[in-house]
mmCIF file of C-alpha atoms in Angstrom:
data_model
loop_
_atom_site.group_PDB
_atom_site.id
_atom_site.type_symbol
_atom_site.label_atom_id
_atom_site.label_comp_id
_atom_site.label_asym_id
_atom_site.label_seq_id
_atom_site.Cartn_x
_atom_site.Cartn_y
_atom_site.Cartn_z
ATOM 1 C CA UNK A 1 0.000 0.000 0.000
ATOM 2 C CA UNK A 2 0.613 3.200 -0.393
ATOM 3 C CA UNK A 3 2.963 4.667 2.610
ATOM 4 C CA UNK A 4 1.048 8.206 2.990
ATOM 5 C CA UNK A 5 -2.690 7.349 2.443
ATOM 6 C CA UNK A 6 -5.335 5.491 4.282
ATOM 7 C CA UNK A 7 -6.487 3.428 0.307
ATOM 8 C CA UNK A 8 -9.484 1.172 -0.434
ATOM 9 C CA UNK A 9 -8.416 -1.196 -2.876
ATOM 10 C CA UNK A 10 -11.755 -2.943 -4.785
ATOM 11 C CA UNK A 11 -9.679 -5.969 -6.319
ATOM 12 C CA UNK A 12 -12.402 -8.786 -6.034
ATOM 13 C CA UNK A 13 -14.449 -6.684 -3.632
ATOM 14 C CA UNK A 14 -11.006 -6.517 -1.559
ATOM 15 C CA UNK A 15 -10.734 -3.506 1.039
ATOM 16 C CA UNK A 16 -7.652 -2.479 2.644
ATOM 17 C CA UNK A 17 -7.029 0.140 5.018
ATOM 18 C CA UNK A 18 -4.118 2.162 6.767
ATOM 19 C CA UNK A 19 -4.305 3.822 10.308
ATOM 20 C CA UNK A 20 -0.925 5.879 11.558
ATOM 21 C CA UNK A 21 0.676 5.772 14.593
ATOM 22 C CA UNK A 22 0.345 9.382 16.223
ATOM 23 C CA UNK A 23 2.105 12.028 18.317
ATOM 24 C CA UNK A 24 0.863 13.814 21.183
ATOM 25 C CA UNK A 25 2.068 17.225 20.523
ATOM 26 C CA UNK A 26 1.180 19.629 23.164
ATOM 27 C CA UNK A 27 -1.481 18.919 25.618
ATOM 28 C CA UNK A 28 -1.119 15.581 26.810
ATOM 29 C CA UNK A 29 -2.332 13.508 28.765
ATOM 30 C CA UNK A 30 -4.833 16.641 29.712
ATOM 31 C CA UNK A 31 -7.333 14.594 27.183
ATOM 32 C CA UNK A 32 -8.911 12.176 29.815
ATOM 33 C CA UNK A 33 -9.400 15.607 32.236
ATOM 34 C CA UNK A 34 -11.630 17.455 29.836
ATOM 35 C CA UNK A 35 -8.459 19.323 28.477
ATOM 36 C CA UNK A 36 -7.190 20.390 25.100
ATOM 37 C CA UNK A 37 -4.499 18.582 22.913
ATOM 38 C CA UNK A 38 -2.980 18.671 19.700
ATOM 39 C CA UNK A 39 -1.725 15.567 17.921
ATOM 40 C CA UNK A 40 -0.893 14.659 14.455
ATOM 41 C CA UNK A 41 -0.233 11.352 12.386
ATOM 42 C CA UNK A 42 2.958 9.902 12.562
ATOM 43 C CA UNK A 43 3.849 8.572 8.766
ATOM 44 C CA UNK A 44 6.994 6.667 10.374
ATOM 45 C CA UNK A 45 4.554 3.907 11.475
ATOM 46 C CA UNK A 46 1.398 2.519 10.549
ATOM 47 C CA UNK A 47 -1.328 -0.494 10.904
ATOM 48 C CA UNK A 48 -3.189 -2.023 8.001
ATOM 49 C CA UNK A 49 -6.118 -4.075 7.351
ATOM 50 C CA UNK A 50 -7.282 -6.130 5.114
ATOM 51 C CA UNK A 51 -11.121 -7.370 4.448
ATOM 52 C CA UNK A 52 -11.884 -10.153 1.791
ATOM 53 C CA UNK A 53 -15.320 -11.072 1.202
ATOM 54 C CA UNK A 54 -15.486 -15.076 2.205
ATOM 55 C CA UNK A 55 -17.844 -17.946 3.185
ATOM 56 C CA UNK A 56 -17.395 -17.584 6.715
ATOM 57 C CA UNK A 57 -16.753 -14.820 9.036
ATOM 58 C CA UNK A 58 -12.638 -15.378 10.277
ATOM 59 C CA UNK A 59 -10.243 -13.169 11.963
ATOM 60 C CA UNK A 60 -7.060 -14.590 10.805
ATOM 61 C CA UNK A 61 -4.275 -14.404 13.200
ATOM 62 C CA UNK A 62 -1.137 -12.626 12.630
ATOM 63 C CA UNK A 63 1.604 -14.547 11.925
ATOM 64 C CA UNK A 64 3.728 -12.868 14.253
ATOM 65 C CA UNK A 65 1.719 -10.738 16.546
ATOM 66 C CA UNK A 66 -0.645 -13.928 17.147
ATOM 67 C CA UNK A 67 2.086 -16.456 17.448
ATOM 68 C CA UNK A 68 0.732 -20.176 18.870
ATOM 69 C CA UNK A 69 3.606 -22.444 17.546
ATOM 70 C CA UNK A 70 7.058 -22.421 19.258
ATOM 71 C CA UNK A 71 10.480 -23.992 18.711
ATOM 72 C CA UNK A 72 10.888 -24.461 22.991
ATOM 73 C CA UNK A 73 9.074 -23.616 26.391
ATOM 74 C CA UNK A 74 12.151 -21.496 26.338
ATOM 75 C CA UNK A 75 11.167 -19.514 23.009
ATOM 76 C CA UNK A 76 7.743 -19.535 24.311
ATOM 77 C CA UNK A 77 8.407 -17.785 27.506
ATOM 78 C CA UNK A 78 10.853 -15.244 25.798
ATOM 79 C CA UNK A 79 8.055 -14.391 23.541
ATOM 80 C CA UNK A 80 5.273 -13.458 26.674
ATOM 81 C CA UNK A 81 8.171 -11.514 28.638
ATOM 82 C CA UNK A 82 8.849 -9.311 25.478
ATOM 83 C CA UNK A 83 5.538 -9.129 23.650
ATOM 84 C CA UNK A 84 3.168 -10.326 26.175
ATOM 85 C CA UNK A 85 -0.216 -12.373 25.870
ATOM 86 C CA UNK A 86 -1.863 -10.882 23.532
ATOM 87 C CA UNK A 87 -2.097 -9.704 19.500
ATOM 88 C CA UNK A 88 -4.425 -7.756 17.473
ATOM 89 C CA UNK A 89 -6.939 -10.523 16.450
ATOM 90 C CA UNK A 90 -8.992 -9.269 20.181
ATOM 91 C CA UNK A 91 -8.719 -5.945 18.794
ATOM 92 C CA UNK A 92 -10.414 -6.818 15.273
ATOM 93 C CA UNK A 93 -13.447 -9.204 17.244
ATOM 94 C CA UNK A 94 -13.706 -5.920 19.627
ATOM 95 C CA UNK A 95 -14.313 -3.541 16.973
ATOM 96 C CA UNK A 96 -16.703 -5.806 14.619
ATOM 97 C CA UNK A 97 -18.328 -6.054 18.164
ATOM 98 C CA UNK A 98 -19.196 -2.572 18.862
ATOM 99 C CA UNK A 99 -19.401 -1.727 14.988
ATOM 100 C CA UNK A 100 -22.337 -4.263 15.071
ATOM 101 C CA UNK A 101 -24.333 -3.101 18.392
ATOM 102 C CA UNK A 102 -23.596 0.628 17.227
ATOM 103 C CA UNK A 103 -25.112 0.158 14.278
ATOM 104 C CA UNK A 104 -28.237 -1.952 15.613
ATOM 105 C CA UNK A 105 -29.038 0.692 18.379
ATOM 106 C CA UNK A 106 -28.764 3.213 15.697
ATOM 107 C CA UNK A 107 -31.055 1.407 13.111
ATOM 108 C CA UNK A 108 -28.235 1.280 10.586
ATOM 109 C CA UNK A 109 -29.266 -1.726 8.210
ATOM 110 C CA UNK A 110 -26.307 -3.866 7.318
ATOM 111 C CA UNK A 111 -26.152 -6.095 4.298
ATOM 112 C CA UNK A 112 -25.567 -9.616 4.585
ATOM 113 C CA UNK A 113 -22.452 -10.838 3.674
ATOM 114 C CA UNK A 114 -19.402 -12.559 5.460
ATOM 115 C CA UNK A 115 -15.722 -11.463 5.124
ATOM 116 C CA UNK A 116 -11.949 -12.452 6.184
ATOM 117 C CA UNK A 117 -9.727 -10.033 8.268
ATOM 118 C CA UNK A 118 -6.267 -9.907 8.342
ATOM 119 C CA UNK A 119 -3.957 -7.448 9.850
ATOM 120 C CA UNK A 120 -0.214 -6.243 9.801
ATOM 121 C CA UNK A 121 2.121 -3.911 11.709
ATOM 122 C CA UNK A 122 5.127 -1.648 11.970
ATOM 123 C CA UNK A 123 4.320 0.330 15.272
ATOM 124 C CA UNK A 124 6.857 -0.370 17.581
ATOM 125 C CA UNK A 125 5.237 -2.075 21.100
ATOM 126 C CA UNK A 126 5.311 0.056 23.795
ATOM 127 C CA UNK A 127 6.217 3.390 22.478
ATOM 128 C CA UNK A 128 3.347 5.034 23.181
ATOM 129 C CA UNK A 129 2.575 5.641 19.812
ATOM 130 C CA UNK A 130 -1.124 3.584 20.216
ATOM 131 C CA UNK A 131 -0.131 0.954 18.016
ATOM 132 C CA UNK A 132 -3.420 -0.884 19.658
ATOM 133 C CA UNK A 133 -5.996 2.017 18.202
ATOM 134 C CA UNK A 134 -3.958 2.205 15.178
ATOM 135 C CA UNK A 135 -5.358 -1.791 14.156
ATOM 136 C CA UNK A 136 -9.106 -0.857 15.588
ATOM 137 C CA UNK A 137 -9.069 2.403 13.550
ATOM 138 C CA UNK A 138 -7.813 0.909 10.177
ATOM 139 C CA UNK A 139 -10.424 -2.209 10.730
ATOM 140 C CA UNK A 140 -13.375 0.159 11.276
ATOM 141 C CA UNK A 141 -12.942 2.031 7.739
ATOM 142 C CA UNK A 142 -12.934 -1.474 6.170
ATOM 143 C CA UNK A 143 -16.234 -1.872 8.149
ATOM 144 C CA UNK A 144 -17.681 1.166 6.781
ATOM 145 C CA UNK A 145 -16.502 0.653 3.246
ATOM 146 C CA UNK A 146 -17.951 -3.446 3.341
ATOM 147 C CA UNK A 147 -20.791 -2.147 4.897
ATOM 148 C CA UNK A 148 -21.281 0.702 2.365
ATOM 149 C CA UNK A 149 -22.235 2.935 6.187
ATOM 150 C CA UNK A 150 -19.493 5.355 5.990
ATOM 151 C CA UNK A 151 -21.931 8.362 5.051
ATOM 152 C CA UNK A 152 -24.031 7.108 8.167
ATOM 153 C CA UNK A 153 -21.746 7.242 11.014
ATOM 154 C CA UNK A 154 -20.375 10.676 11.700
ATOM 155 C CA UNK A 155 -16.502 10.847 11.888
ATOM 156 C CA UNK A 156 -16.705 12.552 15.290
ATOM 157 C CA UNK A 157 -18.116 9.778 16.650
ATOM 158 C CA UNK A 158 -15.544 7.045 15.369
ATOM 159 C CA UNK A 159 -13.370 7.675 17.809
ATOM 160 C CA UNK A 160 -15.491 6.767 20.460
ATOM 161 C CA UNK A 161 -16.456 3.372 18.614
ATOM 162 C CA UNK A 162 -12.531 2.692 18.600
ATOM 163 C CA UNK A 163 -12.235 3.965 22.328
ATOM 164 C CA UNK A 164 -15.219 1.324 23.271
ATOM 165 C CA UNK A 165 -13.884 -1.526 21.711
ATOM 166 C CA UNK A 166 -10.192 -0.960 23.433
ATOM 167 C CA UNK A 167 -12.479 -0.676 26.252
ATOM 168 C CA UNK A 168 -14.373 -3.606 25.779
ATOM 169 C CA UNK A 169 -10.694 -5.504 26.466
ATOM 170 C CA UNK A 170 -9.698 -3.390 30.012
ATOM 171 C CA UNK A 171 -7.162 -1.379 27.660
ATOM 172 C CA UNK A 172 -7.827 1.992 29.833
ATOM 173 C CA UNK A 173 -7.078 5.173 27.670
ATOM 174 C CA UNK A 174 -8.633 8.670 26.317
ATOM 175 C CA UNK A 175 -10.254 9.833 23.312
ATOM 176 C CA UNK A 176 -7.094 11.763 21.765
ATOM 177 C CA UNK A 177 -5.133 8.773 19.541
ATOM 178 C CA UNK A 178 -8.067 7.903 17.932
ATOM 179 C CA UNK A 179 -9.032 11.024 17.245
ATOM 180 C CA UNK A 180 -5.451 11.973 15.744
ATOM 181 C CA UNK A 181 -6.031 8.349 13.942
ATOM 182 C CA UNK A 182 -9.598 8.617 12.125
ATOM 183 C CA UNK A 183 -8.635 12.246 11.083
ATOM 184 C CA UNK A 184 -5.093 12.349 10.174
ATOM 185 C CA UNK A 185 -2.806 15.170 10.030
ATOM 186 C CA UNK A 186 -2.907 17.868 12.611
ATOM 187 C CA UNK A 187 -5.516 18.428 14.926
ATOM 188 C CA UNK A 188 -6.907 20.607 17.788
ATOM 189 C CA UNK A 189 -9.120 18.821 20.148
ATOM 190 C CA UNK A 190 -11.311 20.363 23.068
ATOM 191 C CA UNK A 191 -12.540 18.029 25.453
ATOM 192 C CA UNK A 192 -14.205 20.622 27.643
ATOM 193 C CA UNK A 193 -16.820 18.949 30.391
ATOM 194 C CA UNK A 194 -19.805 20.850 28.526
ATOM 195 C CA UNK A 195 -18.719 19.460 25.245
ATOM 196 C CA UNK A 196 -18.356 15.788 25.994
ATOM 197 C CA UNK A 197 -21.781 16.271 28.168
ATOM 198 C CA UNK A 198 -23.692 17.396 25.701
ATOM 199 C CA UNK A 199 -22.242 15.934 22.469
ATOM 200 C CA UNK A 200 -20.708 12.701 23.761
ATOM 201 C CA UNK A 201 -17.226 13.937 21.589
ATOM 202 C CA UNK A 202 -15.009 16.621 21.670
ATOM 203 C CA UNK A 203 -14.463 19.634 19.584
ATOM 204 C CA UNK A 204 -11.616 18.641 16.688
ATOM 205 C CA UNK A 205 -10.647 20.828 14.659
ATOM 206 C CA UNK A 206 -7.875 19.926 11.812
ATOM 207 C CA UNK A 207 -4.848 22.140 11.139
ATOM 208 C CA UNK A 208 -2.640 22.556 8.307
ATOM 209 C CA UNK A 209 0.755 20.339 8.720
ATOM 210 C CA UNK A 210 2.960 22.779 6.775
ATOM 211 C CA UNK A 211 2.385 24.505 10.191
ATOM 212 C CA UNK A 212 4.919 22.298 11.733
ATOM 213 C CA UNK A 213 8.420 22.816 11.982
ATOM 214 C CA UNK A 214 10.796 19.781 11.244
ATOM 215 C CA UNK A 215 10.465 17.307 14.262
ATOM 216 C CA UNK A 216 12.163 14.142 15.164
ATOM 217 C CA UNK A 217 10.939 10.957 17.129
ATOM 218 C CA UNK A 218 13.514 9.314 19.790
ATOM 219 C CA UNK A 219 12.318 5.953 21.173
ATOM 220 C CA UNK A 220 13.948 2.873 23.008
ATOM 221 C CA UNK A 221 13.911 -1.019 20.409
ATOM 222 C CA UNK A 222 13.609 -2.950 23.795
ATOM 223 C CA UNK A 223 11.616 -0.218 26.015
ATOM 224 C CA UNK A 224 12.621 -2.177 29.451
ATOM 225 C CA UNK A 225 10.950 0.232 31.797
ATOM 226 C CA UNK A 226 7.948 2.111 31.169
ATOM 227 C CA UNK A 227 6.644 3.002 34.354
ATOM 228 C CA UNK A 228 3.260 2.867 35.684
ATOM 229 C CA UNK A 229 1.678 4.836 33.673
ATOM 230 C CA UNK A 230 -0.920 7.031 34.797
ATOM 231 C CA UNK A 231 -0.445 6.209 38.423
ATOM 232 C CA UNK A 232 -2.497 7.683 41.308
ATOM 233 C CA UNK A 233 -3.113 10.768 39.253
ATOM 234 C CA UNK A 234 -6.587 9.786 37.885
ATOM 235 C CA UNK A 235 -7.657 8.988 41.677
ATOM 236 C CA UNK A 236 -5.911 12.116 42.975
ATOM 237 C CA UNK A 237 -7.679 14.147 40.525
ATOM 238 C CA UNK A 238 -10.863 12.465 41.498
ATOM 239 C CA UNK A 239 -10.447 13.155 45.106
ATOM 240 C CA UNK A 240 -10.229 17.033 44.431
ATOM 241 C CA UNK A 241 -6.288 17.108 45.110
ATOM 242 C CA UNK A 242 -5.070 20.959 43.682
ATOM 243 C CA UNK A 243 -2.268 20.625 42.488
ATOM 244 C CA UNK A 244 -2.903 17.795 39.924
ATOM 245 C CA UNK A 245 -6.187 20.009 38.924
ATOM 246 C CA UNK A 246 -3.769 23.326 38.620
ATOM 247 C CA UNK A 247 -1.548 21.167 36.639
ATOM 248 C CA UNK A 248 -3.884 19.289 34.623
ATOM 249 C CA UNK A 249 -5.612 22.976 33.566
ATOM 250 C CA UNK A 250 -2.183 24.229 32.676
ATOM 251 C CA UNK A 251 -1.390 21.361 30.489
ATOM 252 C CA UNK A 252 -4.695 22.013 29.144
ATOM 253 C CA UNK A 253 -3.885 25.862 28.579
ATOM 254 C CA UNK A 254 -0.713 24.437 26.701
ATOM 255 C CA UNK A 255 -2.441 23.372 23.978
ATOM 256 C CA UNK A 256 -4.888 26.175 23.746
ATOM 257 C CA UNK A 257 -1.616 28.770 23.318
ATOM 258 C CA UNK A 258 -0.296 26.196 21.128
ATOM 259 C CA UNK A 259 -2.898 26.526 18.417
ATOM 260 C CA UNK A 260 -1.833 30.524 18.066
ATOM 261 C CA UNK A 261 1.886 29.444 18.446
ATOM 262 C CA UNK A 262 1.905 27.134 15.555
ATOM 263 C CA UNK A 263 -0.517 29.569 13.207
ATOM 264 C CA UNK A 264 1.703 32.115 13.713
ATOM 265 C CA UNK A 265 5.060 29.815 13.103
ATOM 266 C CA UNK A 266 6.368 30.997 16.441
ATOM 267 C CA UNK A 267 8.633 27.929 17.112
ATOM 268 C CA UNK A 268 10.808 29.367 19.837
ATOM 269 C CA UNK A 269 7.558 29.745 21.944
ATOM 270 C CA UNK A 270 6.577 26.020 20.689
ATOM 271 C CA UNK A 271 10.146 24.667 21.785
ATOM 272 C CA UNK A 272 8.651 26.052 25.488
ATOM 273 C CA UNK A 273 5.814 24.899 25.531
ATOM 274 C CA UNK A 274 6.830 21.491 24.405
ATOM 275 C CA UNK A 275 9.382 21.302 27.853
ATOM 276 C CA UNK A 276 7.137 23.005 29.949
ATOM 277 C CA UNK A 277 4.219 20.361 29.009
ATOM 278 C CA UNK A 278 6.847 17.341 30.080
ATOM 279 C CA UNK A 279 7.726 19.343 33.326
ATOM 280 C CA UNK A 280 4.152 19.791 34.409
ATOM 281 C CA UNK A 281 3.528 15.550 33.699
ATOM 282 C CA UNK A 282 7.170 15.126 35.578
ATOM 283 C CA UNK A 283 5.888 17.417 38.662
ATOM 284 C CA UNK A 284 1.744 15.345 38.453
ATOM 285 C CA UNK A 285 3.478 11.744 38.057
ATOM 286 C CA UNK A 286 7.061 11.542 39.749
ATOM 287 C CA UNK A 287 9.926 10.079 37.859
ATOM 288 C CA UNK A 288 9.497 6.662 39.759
ATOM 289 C CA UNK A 289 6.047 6.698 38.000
ATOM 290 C CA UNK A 290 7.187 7.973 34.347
ATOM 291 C CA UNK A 291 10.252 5.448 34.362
ATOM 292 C CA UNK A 292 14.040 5.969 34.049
ATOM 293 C CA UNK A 293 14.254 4.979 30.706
ATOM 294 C CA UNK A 294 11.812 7.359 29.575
ATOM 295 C CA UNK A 295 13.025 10.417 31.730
ATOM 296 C CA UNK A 296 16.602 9.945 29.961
ATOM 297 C CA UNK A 297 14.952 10.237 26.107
ATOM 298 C CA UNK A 298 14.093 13.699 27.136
ATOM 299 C CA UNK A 299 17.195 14.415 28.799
ATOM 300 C CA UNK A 300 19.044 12.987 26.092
ATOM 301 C CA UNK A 301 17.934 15.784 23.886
ATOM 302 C CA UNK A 302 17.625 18.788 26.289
ATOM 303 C CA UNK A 303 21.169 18.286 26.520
ATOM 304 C CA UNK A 304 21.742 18.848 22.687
ATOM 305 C CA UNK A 305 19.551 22.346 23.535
ATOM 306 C CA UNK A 306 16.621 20.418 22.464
ATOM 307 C CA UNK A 307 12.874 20.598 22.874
ATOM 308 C CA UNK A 308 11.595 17.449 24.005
ATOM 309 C CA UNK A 309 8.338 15.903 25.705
ATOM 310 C CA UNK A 310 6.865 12.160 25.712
ATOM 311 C CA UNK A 311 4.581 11.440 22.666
ATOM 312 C CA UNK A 312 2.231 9.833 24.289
ATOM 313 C CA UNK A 313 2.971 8.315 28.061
ATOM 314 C CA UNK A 314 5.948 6.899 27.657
ATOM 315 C CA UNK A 315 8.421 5.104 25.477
ATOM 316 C CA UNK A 316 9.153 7.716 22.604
ATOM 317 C CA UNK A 317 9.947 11.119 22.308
ATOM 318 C CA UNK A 318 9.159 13.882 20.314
ATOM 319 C CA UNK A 319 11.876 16.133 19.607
ATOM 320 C CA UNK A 320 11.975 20.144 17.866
ATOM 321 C CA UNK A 321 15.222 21.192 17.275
ATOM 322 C CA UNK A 322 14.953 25.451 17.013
ATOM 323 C CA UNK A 323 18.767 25.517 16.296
ATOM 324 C CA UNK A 324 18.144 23.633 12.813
ATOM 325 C CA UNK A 325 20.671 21.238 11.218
ATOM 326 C CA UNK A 326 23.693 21.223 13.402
ATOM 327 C CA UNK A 327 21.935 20.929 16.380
ATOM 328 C CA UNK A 328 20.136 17.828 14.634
ATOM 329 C CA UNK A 329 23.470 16.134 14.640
ATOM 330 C CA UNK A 330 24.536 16.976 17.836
ATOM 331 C CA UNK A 331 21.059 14.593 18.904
ATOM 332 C CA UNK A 332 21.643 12.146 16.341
ATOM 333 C CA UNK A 333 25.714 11.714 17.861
ATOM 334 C CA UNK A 334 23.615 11.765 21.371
ATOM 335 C CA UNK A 335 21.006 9.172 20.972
ATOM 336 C CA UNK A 336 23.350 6.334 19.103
ATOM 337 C CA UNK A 337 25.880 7.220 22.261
ATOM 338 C CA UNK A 338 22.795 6.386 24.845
ATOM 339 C CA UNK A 339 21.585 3.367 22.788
ATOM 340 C CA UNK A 340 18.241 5.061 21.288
ATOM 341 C CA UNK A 341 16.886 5.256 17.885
ATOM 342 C CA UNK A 342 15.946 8.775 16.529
ATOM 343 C CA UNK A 343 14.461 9.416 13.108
ATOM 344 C CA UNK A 344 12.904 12.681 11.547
ATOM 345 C CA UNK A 345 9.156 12.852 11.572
ATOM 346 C CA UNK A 346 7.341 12.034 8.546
ATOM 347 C CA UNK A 347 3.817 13.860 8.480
ATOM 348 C CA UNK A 348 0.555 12.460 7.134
ATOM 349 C CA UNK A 349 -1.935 14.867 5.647
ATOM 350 C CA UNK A 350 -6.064 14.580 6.294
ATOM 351 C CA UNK A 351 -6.894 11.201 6.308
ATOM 352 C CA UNK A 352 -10.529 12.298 5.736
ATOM 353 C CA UNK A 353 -12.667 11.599 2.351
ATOM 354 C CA UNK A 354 -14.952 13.880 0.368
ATOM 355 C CA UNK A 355 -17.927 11.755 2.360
ATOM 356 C CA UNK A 356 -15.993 11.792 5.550
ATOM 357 C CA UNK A 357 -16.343 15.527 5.475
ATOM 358 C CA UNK A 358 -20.103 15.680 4.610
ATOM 359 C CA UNK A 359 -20.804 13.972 7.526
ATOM 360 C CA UNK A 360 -18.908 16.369 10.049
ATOM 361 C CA UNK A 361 -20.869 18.890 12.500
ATOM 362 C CA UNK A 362 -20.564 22.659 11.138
#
């Protein structure tokens, strides 16, 4: 397929579908407080899917993602430590789950008709890049296109549909990836208490990528230790504690300045706002909680005069370098010295379709 676009291919009724990996810009992880955040697609790494019309209904399983056959108990207990228990095949039953039942409670008639789903991968496992979402968003739009619903179901509420079949497995996480995901390219979102209340969704609204200066991703090939991510934040913030609500609104506020920071190109003001977002998550979580490893990607590159702040929560970094080329290599010298991979960004325009668009809110 196609490296920069989401594509349908109709060979024998044969749809196939891309979803990126994405970067939390600014924002995060204010998402799951009723904050702001901007993200964009990360063209780097991706997820496909694959439907073929068939007899019966199957979810094939990957042939490496889904592995069942083993040369050892040895191999096999490698494999769990490093990968864990579990592939994407849950993640395609979960979606054609809650694709069903949304449909049904929303009298959406679906024609008969069985199909075959396969699925492949590039998005390196716990990066924080939502490799999971990236499989349930690229299965959905083969959904929609088998289905011939995708005029029916409103692209604001996709996300949620992805969201509730992560759900459906315990996989605890906010609306923000699969928002960057189903859109593509670069997007504001509000998730303001009043708007998820009375829509269900946030407020997205997609930017222009040329608005971005060059960026580069820094992540770990064996991420070892990714703290516990999250931690007693959620509860904290529950329980009315101030200083995670303070800090949660000013990572919300980040994001907010960082939509007039970007449309006015003001990238020494972005570079801020970038290490004062990781600060405020550093002050919330503690570095116990955020992990060593992860603490030392964003070191790594403050040290080179970088900007730096965690992508998502943990296990890659997202890197601006204001000081342009030189300064690049000073990071790229850096990273190889500390044992880290670091690769310039590769940005992925609007995902959405002429009929994606007609069904967005005005």
């Amino acid at each position: 397929m196609d490296q920069k676009n989401s594509i349908e291919v109709s060979v024998s009724g044969v749809i196939e579908h891309k979803a990126y990996a994405r970067v939390g810009l600014l924002g995060n992880p204010s998402d799951v407080y009723f904050g702001k955040t901007i993200s964009f697609s990360l063209g780097n790494f991706w997820a496909s899917v694959r439907l073929e019309p068939s007899t019966h209904l199957v979810v094939k399983p990957h042939p490496t993602h889904d592995l069942v056959q083993f040369s050892s108990l040895d191999h096999l207990v490698n494999r769990l430590q490093s990968e864990g228990y579990y592939g994407g095949v849950r993640l395609l039953m979960a979606i054609c789950k809650v694709f069903y039942k949304h449909c049904k409670d929303n009298n959406i008639n679906l024609q008969p008709g069985n199909f075959t789903l396969s699925y492949d991968t590039n998005i390196p496992r716990q990066t924080g890049l939502s490799g999971s979402s990236a499989i349930v968003c690229a299965a959905l739009s083969c959904l929609l296109d088998f289905y011939k619903v995708r005029h029916l179901i409103k692209v604001e509420v996709r996300p949620n549909l992805i969201l509730s079949a992560e759900q459906e497995l315990g996989i605890v996480a906010g609306l923000q990836d699969r928002v960057a995901q189903v859109y593509g390219g670069l997007v504001h979102m509000d998730f303001s208490k009043e708007n998820m209340d009375k829509l269900g969704h946030g407020i997205y609204t997609p930017m222009d990528i040329s608005l971005l200066p060059p960026l580069h991703l820094i992540y770990a090939e064996n991420p070892s230790d990714s703290g516990k991510v999250h931690s007693t934040v959620r509860q904290r913030w529950l329980n009315g504690d101030e200083l995670i609500i303070s800090s949660m609104a000013e990572v919300a506020n980040i994001a907010a300045e960082g939509r007039r920071v970007l449309l006015e190109k003001d990238y020494q003001k972005l570079a801020g706002l970038m290490n004062h977002n990781f600060d405020l998550r550093r002050r919330m979580f503690g570095d116990e909680c955020l992990g060593a490893l992860n603490i030392e990607m964003v070191e790594v590159a403050r040290r080179a005069g970088a900007a730096s702040k965690f992508t998502g929560s943990g296990g890659a970094v997202v890197v601006f370098c204001p000081d342009g080329p030189s300064q690049v290599k000073l990071l790229e010298d850096a990273c190889k010295k500390a044992g880290f991979i670091i690769q310039p960004i590769q940005l992925v325009p609007s995902l959405l379709s002429e009929v994606d668009i007609k069904t967005l809110s005005n």
